[in-house]
PDB file of C-alpha atoms in Angstrom:
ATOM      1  CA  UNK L 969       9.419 -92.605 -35.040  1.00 63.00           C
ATOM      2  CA  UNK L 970       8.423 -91.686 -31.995  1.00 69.00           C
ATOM      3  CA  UNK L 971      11.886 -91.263 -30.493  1.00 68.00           C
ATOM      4  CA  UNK L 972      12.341 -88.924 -33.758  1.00 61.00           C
ATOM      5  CA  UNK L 973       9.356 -87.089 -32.823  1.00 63.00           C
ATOM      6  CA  UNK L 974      10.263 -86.881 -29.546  1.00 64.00           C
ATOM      7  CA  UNK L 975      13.715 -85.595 -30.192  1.00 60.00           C
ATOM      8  CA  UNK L 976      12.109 -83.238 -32.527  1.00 62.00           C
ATOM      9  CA  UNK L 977       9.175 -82.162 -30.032  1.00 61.00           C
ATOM     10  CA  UNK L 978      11.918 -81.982 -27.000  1.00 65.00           C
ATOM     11  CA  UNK L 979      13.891 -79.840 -29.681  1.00 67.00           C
ATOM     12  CA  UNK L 980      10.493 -77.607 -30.751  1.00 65.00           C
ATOM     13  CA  UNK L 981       9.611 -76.907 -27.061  1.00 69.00           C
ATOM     14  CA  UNK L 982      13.629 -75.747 -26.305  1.00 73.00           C
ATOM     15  CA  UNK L 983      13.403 -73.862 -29.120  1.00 73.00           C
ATOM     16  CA  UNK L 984      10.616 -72.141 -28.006  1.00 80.00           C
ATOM     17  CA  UNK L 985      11.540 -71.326 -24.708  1.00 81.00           C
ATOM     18  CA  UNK L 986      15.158 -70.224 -26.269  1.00 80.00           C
ATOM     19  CA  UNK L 987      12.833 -67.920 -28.896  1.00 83.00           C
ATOM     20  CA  UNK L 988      10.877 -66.687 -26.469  1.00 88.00           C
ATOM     21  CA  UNK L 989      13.417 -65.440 -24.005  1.00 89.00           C
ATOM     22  CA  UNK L 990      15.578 -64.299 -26.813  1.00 89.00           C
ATOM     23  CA  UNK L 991      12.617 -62.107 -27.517  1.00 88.00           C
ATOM     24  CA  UNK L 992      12.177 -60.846 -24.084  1.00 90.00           C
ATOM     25  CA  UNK L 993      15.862 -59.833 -24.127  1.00 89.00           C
ATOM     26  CA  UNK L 994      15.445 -57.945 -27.455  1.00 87.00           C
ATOM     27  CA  UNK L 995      12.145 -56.478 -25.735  1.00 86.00           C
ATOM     28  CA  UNK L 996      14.378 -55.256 -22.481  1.00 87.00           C
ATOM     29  CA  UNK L 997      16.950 -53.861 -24.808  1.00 85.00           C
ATOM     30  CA  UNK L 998      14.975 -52.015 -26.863  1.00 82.00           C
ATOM     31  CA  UNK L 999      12.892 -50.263 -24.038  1.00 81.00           C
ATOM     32  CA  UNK L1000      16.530 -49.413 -22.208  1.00 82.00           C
ATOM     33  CA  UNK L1001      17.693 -48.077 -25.713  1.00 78.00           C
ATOM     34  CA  UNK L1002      14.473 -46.201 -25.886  1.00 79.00           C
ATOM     35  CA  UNK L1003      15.331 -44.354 -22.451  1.00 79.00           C
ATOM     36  CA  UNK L1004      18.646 -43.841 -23.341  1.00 81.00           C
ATOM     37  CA  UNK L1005      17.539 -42.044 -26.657  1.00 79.00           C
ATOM     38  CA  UNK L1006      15.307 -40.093 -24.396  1.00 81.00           C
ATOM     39  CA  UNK L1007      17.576 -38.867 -22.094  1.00 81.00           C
ATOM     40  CA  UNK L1008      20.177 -38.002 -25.182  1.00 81.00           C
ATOM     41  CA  UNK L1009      17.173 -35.837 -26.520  1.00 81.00           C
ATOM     42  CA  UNK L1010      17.071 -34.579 -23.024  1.00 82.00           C
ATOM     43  CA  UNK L1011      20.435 -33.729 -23.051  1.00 80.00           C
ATOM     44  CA  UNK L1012      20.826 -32.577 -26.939  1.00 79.00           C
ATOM     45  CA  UNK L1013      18.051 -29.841 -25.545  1.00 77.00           C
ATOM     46  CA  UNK L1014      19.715 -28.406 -22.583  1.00 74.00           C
ATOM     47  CA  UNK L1015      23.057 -28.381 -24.856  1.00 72.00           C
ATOM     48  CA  UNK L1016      20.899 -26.247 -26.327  1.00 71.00           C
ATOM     49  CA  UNK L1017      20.181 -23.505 -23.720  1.00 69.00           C
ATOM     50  CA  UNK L1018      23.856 -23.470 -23.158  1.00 72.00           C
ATOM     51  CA  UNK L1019      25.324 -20.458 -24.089  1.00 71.00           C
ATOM     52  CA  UNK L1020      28.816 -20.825 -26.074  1.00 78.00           C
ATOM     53  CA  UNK L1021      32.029 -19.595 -24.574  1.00 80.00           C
ATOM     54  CA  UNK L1022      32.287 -17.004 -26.532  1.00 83.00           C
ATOM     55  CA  UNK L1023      28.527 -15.921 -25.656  1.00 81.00           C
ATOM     56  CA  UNK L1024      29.618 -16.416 -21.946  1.00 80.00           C
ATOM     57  CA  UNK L1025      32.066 -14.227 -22.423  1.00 82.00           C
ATOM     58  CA  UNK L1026      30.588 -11.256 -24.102  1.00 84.00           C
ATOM     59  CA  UNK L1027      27.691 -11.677 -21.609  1.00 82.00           C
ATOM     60  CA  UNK L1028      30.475 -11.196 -18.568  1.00 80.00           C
ATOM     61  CA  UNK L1029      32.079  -8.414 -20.424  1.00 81.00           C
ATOM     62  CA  UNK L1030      29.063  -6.403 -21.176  1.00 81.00           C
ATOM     63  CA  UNK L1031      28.336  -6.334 -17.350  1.00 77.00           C
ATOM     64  CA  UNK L1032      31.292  -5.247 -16.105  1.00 78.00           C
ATOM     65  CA  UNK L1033      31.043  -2.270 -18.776  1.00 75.00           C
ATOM     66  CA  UNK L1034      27.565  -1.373 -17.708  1.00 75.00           C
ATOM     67  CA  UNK L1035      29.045  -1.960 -14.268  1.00 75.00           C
ATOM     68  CA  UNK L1036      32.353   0.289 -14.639  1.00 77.00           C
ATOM     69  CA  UNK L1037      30.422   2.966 -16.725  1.00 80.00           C
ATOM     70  CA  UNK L1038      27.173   3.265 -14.060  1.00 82.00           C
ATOM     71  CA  UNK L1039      30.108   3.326 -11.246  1.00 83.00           C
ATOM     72  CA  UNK L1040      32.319   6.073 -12.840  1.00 85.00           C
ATOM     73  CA  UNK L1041      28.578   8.272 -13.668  1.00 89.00           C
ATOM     74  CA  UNK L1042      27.575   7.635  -9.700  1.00 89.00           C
ATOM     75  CA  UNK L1043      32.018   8.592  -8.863  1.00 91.00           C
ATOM     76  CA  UNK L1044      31.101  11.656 -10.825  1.00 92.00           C
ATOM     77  CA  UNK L1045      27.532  12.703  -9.771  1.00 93.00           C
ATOM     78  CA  UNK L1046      29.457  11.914  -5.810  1.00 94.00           C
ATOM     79  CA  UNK L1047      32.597  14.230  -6.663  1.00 94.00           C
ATOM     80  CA  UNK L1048      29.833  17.096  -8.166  1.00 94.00           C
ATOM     81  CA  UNK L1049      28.371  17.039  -4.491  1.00 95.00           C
ATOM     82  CA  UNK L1050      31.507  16.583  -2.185  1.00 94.00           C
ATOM     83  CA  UNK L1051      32.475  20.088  -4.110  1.00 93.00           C
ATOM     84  CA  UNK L1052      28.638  21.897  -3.543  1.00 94.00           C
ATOM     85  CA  UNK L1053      28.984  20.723   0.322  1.00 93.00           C
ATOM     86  CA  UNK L1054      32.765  21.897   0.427  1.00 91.00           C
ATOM     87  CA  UNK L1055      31.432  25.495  -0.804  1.00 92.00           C
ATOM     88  CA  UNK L1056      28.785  25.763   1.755  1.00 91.00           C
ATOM     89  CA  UNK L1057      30.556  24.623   4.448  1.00 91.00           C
ATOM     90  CA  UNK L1058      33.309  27.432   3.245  1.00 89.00           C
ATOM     91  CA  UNK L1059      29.974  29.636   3.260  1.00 88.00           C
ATOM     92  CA  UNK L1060      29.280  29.099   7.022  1.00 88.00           C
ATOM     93  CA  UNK L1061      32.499  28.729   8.127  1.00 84.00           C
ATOM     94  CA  UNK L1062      32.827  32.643   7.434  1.00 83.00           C
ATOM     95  CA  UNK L1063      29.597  33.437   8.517  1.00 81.00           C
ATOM     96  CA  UNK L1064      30.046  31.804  11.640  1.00 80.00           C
ATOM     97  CA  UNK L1065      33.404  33.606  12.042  1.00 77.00           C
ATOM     98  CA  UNK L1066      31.273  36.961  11.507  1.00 73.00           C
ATOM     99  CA  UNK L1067      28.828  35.690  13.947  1.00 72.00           C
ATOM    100  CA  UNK L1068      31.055  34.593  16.485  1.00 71.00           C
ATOM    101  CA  UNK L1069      33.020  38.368  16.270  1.00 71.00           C
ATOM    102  CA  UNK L1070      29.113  39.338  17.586  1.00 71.00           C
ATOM    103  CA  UNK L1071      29.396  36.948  20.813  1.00 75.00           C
ATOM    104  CA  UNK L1072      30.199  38.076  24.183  1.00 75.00           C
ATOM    105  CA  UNK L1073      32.906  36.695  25.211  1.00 81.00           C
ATOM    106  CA  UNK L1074      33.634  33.945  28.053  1.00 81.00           C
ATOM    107  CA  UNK L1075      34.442  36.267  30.960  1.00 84.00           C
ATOM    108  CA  UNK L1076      32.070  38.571  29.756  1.00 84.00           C
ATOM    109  CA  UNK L1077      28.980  35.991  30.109  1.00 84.00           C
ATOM    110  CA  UNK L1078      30.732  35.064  33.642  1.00 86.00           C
ATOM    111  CA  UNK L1079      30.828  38.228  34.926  1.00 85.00           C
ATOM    112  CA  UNK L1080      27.118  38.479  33.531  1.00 85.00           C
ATOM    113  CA  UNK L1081      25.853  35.301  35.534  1.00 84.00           C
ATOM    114  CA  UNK L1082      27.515  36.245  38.753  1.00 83.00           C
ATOM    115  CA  UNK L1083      26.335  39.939  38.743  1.00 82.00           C
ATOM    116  CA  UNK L1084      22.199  38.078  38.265  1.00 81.00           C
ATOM    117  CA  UNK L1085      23.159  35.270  40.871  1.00 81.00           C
ATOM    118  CA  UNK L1086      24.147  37.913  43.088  1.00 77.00           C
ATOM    119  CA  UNK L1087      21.631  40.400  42.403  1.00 77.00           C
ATOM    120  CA  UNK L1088      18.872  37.253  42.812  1.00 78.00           C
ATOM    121  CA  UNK L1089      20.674  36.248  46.414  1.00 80.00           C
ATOM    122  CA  UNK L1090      20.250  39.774  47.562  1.00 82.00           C
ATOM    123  CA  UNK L1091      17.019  39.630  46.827  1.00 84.00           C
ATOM    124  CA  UNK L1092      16.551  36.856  48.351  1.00 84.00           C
ATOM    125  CA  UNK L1093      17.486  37.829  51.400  1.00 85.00           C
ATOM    126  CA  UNK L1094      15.749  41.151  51.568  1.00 87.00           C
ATOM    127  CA  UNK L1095      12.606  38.702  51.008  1.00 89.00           C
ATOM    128  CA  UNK L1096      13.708  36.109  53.218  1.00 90.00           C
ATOM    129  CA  UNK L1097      14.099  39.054  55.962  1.00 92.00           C
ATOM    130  CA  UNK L1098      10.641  40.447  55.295  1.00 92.00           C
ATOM    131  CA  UNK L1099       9.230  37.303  55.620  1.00 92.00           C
ATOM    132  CA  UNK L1100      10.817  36.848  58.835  1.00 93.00           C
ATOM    133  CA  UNK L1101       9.749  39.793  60.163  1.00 94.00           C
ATOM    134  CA  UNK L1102       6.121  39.129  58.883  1.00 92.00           C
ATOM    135  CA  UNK L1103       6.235  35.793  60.877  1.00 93.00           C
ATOM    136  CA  UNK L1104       7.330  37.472  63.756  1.00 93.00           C
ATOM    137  CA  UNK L1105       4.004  40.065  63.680  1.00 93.00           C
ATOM    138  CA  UNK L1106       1.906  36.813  62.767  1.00 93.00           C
ATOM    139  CA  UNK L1107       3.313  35.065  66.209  1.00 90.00           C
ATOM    140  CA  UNK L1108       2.590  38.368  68.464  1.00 92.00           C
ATOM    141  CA  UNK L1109      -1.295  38.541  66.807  1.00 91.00           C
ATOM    142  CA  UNK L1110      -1.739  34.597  67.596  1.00 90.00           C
ATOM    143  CA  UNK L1111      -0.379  35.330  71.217  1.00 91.00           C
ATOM    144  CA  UNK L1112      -3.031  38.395  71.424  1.00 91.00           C
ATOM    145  CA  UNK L1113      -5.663  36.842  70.044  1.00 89.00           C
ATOM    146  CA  UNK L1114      -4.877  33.496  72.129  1.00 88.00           C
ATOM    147  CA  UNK L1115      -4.991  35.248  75.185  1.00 89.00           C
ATOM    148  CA  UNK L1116      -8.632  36.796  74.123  1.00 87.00           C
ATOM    149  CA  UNK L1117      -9.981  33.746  73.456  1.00 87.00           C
ATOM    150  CA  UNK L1118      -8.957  32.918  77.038  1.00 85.00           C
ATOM    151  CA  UNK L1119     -10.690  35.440  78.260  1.00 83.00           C
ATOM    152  CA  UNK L1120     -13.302  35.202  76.362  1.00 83.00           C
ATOM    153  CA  UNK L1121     -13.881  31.730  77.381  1.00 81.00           C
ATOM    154  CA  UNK L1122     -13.749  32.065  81.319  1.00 80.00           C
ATOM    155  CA  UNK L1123     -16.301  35.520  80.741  1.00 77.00           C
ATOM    156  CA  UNK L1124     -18.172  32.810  79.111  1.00 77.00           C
ATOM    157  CA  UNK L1125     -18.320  30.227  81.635  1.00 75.00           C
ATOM    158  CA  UNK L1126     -19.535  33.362  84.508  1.00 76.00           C
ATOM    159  CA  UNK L1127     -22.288  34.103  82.157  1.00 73.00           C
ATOM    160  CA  UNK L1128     -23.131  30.848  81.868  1.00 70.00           C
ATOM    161  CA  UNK L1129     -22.682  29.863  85.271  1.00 69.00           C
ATOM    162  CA  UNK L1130     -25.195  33.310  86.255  1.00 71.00           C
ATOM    163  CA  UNK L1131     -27.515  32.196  83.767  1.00 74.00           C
ATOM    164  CA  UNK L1132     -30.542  28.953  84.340  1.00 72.00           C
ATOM    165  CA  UNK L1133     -30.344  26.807  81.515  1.00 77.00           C
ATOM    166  CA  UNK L1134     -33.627  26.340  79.152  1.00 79.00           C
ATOM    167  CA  UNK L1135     -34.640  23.125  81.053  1.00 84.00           C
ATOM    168  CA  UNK L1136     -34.524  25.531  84.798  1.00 82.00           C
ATOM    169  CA  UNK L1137     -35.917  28.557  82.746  1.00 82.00           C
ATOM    170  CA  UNK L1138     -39.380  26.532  81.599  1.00 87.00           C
ATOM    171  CA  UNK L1139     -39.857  25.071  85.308  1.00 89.00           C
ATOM    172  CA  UNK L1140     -39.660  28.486  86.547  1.00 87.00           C
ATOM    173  CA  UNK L1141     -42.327  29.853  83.714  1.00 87.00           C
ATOM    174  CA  UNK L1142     -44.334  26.334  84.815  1.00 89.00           C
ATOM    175  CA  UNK L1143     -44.204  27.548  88.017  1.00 90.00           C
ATOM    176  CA  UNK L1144     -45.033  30.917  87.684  1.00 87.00           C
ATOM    177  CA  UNK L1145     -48.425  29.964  84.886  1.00 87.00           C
ATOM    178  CA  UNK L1146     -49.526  27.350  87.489  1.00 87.00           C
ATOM    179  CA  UNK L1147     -49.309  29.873  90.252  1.00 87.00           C
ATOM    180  CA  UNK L1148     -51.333  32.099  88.287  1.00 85.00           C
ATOM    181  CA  UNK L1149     -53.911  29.369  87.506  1.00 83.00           C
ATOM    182  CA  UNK L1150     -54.169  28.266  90.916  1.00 83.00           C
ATOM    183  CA  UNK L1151     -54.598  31.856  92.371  1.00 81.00           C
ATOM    184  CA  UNK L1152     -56.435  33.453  89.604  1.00 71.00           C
ATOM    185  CA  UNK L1153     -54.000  36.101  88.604  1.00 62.00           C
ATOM    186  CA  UNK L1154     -53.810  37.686  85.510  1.00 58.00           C
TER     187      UNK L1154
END
């Protein structure tokens, strides 16, 4: 008996370890099956927010419509202008032609600008010789008044050499007051 329950015991404890990881394996599959499901949900939702073909399609054309009709409006509103510049540069064009008729003409404004260059040199030179001459009078007055002060000076230096300076002057009035003093003078 006790091989039988041996056998049988050997037999109960295979069975389970076999039970046991046959449940772990069911356990595995079932949480991989439960992440596929989720990521088929997943999936089954952004199949969702697809838009069909068709949608696609209708989308695309609806934009290039808009696109064509907003582009042949701006084609329009650009044509509507070029033709309101083209008239007012017509518009200036002739009244620049008018005021151009107005305009001296080329040798005209030469002849103009050489006849005030040449009036302006001549006066120039009537100034410039006026100024000359004025130089010249200022040179003779320096040499006059030069030759005064020359004169001037050395007259200067006679009168100074004729007259006692103050230090001589008071030892001759010392002299004179102590003369008086000593002699009784008035």
């Amino acid at each position: 008996m006790e091989f039988l329950e041996k056998l049988l015991g050997d037999s109960a404890d295979k069975h389970e370890l076999a039970f046991q990881a046959l449940y772990d394996a069911h356990n595995q599959f079932e949480a991989k099956c439960g992440k596929q499901a989720k990521d088929l949900d997943a999936l089954k939702a952004l199949h969702a927010h697809h838009a069909t073909m068709a949608e696609r399609l209708d989308y695309l054309e609806q934009l290039l419509g808009d696109s064509a009709d907003k582009h042949a409006t701006e084609l329009a509103a650009l044509k509507a202008k070029q033709a309101k510049t083209a008239d007012a540069l017509a518009k200036h064009a002739k009244d620049s032609s008018a005021a151009l008729a107005h305009h001296a003409t080329v040798g005209e404004r030469i002849d103009y600008i050489e006849q005030c260059i040449g009036d302006s040199a001549d006066m120039h030179v009537r100034q410039l010789e006026s100024l000359k001459q004025a130089h010249d009078n200022h040179a003779k007055d320096l040499s006059l008044v030069k030759d005064l002060h020359g004169r001037l000076s050395s007259g200067q230096k006679e009168v100074q050499a004729k007259h006692l300076s103050v230090a001589e002057r008071l030892e001759v009035l010392e002299r004179r007051l102590r003369h008086c003093f000593d002699t009784g003078l008035p």
